[in-house]
Coordinates of C-alpha atoms in Angstrom, one line a residue:
M1 CA 31.6 -17.3 -22.2
V2 CA 29.1 -16.0 -25.1
D3 CA 26.2 -18.0 -23.7
D4 CA 26.4 -17.5 -20.2
Q5 CA 26.8 -13.4 -20.7
L6 CA 23.4 -13.4 -22.4
K7 CA 21.9 -15.9 -19.4
I8 CA 23.2 -13.1 -17.1
E9 CA 21.9 -10.1 -19.9
E10 CA 18.3 -12.1 -20.3
F11 CA 18.0 -12.6 -16.0
K12 CA 18.5 -9.4 -16.0
I13 CA 15.3 -8.5 -18.1
N14 CA 13.4 -11.2 -16.5
W15 CA 14.1 -9.7 -13.5
T16 CA 13.1 -6.4 -13.7
E17 CA 10.7 -7.4 -15.8
I18 CA 9.0 -8.9 -12.4
V19 CA 10.4 -5.4 -10.5
E20 CA 8.0 -3.8 -12.8
R21 CA 4.9 -5.6 -12.4
V22 CA 5.3 -5.5 -8.9
K23 CA 5.5 -1.7 -8.7
I24 CA 2.6 -1.7 -11.1
L25 CA 0.3 -4.9 -8.6
H26 CA 1.6 -2.4 -5.6
G27 CA -0.1 0.1 -7.1
L28 CA -3.8 -1.2 -8.4
I29 CA -4.2 -2.2 -4.2
T30 CA -2.7 1.2 -3.0
L31 CA -5.0 2.5 -5.2
A32 CA -7.8 -0.5 -4.3
V33 CA -7.2 1.7 -1.6
I34 CA -7.3 5.4 -2.0
L35 CA -10.7 4.2 -4.4
M36 CA -12.8 2.6 -1.4
T37 CA -12.1 5.0 1.0
V38 CA -12.9 7.9 -1.0
F39 CA -16.4 5.5 -2.0
L40 CA -17.0 5.0 1.9
I41 CA -16.4 8.5 2.3
S42 CA -18.9 9.8 -1.0
G43 CA -21.5 7.2 0.6
V44 CA -21.6 8.3 3.9
F45 CA -21.7 12.0 2.1
L46 CA -24.8 11.1 -0.9
F47 CA -26.8 8.4 1.3
G48 CA -28.7 11.1 3.5
R49 CA -28.8 13.9 0.3
L50 CA -29.3 11.1 -3.2
T51 CA -33.0 8.5 -3.2
T52 CA -32.5 5.5 -2.4
E53 CA -33.1 4.4 -6.6
G54 CA -29.3 6.6 -6.6
F55 CA -28.0 5.2 -4.3
S56 CA -28.7 1.7 -5.2
W57 CA -27.0 3.1 -8.5
Y58 CA -23.8 4.1 -6.8
L59 CA -23.6 1.4 -5.0
L60 CA -23.8 -1.0 -7.4
L61 CA -21.7 1.4 -10.0
I62 CA -18.6 0.3 -7.0
P63 CA -18.1 -3.1 -8.0
V64 CA -17.8 -2.8 -11.1
V65 CA -14.7 -0.5 -11.0
F66 CA -13.2 -2.8 -8.8
A67 CA -14.0 -5.5 -11.4
C68 CA -11.5 -4.0 -13.7
L69 CA -9.2 -2.9 -10.7
T70 CA -8.6 -6.9 -10.1
F71 CA -9.3 -8.2 -13.3
N72 CA -5.8 -5.9 -14.5
Y73 CA -4.1 -7.0 -11.0
Q74 CA -4.9 -10.1 -12.3
A75 CA -3.6 -10.3 -15.8
N76 CA -0.1 -8.4 -14.7
Q77 CA -0.4 -11.5 -11.4
M78 CA -0.5 -13.7 -14.0
T79 CA 2.5 -12.0 -16.2
M80 CA 4.4 -11.5 -13.6
E81 CA 4.1 -15.6 -12.3
A82 CA 4.0 -16.1 -16.0
V83 CA 8.5 -15.0 -16.5
A84 CA 9.0 -16.4 -12.8
G85 CA 8.3 -19.5 -14.0
Y86 CA 10.3 -19.1 -17.0
A87 CA 13.2 -17.9 -14.7
R88 CA 13.0 -20.7 -12.4
S89 CA 12.9 -23.3 -15.0
V90 CA 16.1 -21.8 -17.0
Y91 CA 18.0 -20.6 -14.1
S92 CA 18.9 -22.5 -10.8
G93 CA 18.4 -22.2 -7.7
W94 CA 14.8 -19.4 -8.3
D95 CA 13.7 -21.7 -8.0
K96 CA 14.4 -22.8 -3.7
Y97 CA 14.4 -18.7 -3.7
Y98 CA 11.5 -18.1 -4.9
G99 CA 10.0 -20.3 -3.1
S100 CA 11.1 -20.1 0.2
H101 CA 10.3 -16.0 -0.1
K102 CA 6.4 -17.1 -1.0
Q103 CA 5.8 -20.0 1.0
R104 CA 6.0 -17.2 3.8
Y105 CA 3.6 -14.9 1.9
Q106 CA 0.5 -16.5 1.5
L107 CA -1.4 -14.7 3.8
T108 CA 0.2 -11.4 3.2
S109 CA -0.3 -12.4 -0.2
F110 CA -3.9 -13.4 0.2
L111 CA -5.1 -10.5 2.8
K112 CA -3.5 -7.9 0.3
V113 CA -5.5 -8.8 -2.4
L114 CA -9.4 -7.9 -0.3
P115 CA -9.0 -4.4 -1.0
L116 CA -9.8 -5.0 -4.6
L117 CA -12.1 -8.0 -3.8
L118 CA -14.7 -6.7 -0.7
P119 CA -16.4 -3.5 -3.2
L120 CA -17.2 -7.2 -5.0
L121 CA -19.5 -8.3 -2.6
I122 CA -22.0 -5.3 -2.2
P123 CA -24.9 -7.1 -4.8
F124 CA -24.9 -9.5 -2.3
F125 CA -26.6 -6.5 0.4
V126 CA -28.2 -4.8 -2.6
A127 CA -31.4 -6.6 -3.0
P128 CA -33.5 -3.0 -6.1
E129 CA -36.6 -3.9 -6.9
I130 CA -36.5 -2.0 -10.2
L131 CA -35.1 -3.8 -12.8
S132 CA -32.1 -1.5 -13.8
L133 CA -30.8 -1.7 -11.2
Q134 CA -31.4 -5.6 -11.4
I135 CA -29.7 -6.2 -15.0
L136 CA -27.0 -4.0 -12.7
R137 CA -27.0 -6.1 -9.7
W138 CA -27.1 -9.3 -11.7
V139 CA -24.0 -7.9 -14.2
D140 CA -21.7 -6.9 -10.5
L141 CA -22.8 -11.2 -9.6
A142 CA -21.2 -12.3 -12.7
L143 CA -18.5 -9.0 -12.9
L144 CA -17.2 -11.4 -9.6
A145 CA -18.2 -14.9 -11.4
L146 CA -15.6 -14.3 -13.4
V147 CA -12.7 -13.3 -11.2
I148 CA -12.9 -15.5 -9.2
F149 CA -12.8 -17.2 -12.1
N150 CA -10.5 -15.9 -12.7
F151 CA -8.5 -16.5 -9.6
R152 CA -8.4 -20.9 -11.5
Y153 CA -4.5 -20.2 -11.7
K154 CA -4.6 -19.5 -8.2
L155 CA -5.5 -23.0 -7.5
S156 CA -3.0 -24.2 -10.8
R157 CA 0.5 -23.7 -9.8
P158 CA 2.5 -26.4 -7.9

């Protein structure tokens, strides 16, 4: 009886952790959408007012912001999936529920991270001539590579 109560309490704690992580993930996606909108509108206004060099700086700093958001998203996603994996191993029925729930949303799952990933592609469209901007472009590309590498946990899931 006591063991069952402990399992129920542990399940509640794990469920609360998963729910909180999902809230954080959705908050990060919402923030990414808002920031993308702000950067897009700002870019339209800055396009004619900044020099080519200044606008290149503006464009190449955007991926740094989104890479940081994406790393935070990935860390929360991995933690949530680890807790869900633990719950799956301990509680019967969880695997069936979680697996069938995730299966229905695979495409949606990819589409929801696009606001985080699309701005990371900006360095492919900016070819600066100034050395400092070239370095920033390479930093952006390195961050993109790290983001892609960090998504490897998605491939290792059963």
